[in-house]
GROMACS .gro file of C-alpha atoms in nm:
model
  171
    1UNK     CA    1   0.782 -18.209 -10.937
    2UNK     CA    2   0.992 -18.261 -11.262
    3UNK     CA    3   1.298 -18.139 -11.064
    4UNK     CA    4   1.234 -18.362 -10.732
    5UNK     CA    5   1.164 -18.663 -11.009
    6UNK     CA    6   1.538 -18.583 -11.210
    7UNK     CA    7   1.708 -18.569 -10.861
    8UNK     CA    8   1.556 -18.905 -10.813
    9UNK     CA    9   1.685 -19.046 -11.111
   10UNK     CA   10   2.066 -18.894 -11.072
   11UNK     CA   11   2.068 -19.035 -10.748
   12UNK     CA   12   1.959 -19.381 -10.817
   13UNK     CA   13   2.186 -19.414 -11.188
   14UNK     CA   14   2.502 -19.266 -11.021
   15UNK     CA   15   2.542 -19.413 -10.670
   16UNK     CA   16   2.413 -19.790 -10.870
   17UNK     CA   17   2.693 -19.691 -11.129
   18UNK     CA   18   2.948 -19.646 -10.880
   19UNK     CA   19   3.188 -19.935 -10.679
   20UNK     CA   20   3.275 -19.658 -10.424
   21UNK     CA   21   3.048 -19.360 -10.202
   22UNK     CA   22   3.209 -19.175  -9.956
   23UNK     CA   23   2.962 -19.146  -9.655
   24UNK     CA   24   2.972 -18.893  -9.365
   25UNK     CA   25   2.716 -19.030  -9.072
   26UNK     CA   26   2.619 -18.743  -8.809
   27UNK     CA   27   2.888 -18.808  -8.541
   28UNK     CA   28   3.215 -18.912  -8.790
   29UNK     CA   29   3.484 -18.667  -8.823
   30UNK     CA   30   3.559 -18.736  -9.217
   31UNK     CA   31   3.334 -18.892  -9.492
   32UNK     CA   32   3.442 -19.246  -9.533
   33UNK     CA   33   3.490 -19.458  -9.881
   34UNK     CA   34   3.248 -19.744  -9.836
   35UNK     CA   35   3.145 -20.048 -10.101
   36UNK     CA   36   2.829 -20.075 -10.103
   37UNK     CA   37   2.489 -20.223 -10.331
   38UNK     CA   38   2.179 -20.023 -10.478
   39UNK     CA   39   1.848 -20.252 -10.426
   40UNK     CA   40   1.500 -20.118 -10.400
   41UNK     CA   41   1.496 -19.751 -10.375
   42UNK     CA   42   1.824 -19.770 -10.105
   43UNK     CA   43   2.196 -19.798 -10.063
   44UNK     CA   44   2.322 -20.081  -9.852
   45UNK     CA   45   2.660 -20.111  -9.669
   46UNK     CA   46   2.748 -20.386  -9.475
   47UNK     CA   47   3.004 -20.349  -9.223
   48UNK     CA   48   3.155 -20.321  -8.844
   49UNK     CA   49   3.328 -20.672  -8.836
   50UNK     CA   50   3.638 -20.863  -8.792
   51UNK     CA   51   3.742 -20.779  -9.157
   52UNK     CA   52   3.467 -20.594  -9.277
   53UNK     CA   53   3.467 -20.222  -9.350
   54UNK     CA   54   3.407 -20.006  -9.047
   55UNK     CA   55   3.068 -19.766  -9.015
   56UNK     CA   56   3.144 -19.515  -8.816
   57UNK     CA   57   2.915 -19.260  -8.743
   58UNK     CA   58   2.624 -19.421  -8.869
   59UNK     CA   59   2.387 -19.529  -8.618
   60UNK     CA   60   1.997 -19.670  -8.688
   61UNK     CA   61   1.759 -19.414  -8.705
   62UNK     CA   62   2.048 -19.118  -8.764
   63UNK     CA   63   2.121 -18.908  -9.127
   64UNK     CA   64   2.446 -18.916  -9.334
   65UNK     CA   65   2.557 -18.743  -9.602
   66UNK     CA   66   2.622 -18.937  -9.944
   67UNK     CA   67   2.879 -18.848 -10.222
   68UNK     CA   68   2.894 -19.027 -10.522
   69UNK     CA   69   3.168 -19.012 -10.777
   70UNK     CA   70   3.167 -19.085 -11.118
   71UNK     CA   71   3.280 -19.413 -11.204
   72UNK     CA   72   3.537 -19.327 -11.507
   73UNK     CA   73   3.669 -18.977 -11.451
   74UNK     CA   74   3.598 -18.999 -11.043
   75UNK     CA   75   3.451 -18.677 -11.006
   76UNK     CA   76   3.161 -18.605 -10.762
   77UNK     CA   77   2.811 -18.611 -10.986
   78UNK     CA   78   2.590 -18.548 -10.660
   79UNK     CA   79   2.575 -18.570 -10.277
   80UNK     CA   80   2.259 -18.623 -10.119
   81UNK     CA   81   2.125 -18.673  -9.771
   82UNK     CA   82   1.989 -19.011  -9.607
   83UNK     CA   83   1.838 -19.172  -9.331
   84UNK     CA   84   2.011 -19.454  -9.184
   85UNK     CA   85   1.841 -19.731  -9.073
   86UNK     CA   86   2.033 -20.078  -8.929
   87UNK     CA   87   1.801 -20.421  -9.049
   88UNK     CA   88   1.739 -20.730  -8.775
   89UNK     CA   89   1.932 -21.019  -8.923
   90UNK     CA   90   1.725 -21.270  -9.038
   91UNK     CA   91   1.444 -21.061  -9.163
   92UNK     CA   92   1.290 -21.078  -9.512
   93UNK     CA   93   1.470 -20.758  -9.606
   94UNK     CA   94   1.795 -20.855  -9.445
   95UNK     CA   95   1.780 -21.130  -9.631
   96UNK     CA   96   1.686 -20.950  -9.976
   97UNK     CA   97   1.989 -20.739  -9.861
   98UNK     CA   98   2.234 -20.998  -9.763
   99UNK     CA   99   2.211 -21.184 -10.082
  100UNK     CA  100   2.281 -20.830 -10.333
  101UNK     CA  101   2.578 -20.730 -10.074
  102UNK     CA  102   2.754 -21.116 -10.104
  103UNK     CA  103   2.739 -21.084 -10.503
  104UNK     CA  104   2.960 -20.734 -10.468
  105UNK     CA  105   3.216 -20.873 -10.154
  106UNK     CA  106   3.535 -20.893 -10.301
  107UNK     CA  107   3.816 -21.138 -10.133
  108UNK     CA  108   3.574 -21.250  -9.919
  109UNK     CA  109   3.779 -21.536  -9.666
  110UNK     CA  110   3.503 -21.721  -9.587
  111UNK     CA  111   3.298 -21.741  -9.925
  112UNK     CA  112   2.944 -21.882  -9.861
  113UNK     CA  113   2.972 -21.915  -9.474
  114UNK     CA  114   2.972 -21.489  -9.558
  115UNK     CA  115   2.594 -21.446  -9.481
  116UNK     CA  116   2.621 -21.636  -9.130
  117UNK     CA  117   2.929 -21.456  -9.022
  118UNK     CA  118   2.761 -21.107  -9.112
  119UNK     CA  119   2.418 -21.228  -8.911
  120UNK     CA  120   2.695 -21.292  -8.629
  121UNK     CA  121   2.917 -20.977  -8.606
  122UNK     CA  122   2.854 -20.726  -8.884
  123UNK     CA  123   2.572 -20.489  -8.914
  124UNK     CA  124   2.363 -20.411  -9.256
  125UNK     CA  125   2.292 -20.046  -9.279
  126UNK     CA  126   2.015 -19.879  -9.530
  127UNK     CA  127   2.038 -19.599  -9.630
  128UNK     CA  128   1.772 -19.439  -9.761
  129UNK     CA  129   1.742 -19.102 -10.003
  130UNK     CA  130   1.611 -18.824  -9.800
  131UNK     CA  131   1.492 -18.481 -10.029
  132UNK     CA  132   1.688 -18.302 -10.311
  133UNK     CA  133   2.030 -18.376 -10.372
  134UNK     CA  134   2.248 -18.110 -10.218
  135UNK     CA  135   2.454 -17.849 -10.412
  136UNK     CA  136   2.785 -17.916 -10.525
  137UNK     CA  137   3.048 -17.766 -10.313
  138UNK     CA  138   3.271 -17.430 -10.501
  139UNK     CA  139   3.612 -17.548 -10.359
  140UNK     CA  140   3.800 -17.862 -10.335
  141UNK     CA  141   3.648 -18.105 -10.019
  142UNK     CA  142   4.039 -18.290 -10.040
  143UNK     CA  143   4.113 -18.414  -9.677
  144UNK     CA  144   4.386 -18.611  -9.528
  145UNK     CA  145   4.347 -18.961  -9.504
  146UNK     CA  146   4.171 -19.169  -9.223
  147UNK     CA  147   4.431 -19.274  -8.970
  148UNK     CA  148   4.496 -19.661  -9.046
  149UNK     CA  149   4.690 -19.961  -9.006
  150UNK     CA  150   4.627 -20.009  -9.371
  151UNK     CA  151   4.859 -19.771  -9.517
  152UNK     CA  152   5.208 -19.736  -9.465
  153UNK     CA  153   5.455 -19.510  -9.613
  154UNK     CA  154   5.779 -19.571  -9.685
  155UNK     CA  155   6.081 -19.449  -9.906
  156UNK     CA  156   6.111 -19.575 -10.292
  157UNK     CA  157   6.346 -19.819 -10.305
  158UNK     CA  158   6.702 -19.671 -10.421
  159UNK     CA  159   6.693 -19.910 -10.715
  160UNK     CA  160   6.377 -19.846 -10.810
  161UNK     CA  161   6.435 -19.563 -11.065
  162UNK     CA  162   6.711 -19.767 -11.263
  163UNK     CA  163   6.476 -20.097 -11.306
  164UNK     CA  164   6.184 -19.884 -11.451
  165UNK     CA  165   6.457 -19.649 -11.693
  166UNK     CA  166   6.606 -20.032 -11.761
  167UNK     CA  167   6.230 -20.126 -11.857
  168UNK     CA  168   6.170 -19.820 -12.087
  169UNK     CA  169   6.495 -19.894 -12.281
  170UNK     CA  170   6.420 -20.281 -12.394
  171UNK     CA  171   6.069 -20.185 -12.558
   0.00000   0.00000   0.00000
């Protein structure tokens, strides 16, 4: 019992503690970085819109597999399992939900039209704990990167090197 209550707790401190989890729903190929918000027992993500970040894998009534990292030296502290569960929009929860996830939405375009947009084309996802926390892994988990318009690669500017030497020197 003490053990199931300590798992509990690590859960709930270190996924409210941290900006980022990276989530792995039952039919994705990688675990994902998602933003999410800590209310009532649950994670909630809030995603799969023009803009918004994308779920994918996580479908209502499916499982996913949480890792959370610590916020200041970004290692994992624990990865635990949870049931996913998508909320109606416009329900009492939704709207408990809704109201957390807008406080955390960083460069949000729309600002307070937010909530009506997400009721339009985004889906709020729960996730919920599900038993122990799982055992951390023995090896490194370190995967390439998602495929993604996003990120682009590209030489360092020939320059480059002289500007930051030229930087150095004046202080």
């Amino acid at each position: 019992m003490t053990s199931e209550l300590l798992d509990q707790a690590l859960v709930e401190e270190a996924t409210k503690k941290s900006g980022l989890i990276w989530v792995k729903g039952a039919g994705a190929p990688a675990a994902r970085a998602l933003w999410h918000v800590w209310h009532e027992g649950a994670v909630y993500l809030v995603g799969d819109g023009p803009g918004e970040q994308p779920l994918t894998g996580l479908a209502d009534g499916g499982s996913a597999e949480v890792s959370v990292r610590s916020k200041d030296k970004g290692g994992r502290l624990v990865t635990w399992r949870a049931t996913v569960s998508e909320l109606n929009s416009g329900s009492p929860e939704w709207e408990a939900a809704v109201a957390e996830l807008k406080g955390k939405r960083l460069n949000a375009p729309d600002g307070e039209e937010m909530p009506a947009r997400w009721a339009r084309e985004c889906r709020v996802l729960r996730l919920v704990p599900a038993g122990s926390s799982l055992p951390l892994p023995a090896g490194s988990l370190a995967e390439r990167p998602v495929p993604s318009p996003a990120t682009t690669r590209r030489p360092v500017p020939a320059a480059l090197p002289r500007l930051l030497a030229r930087r150095r020197k004046r202080k």
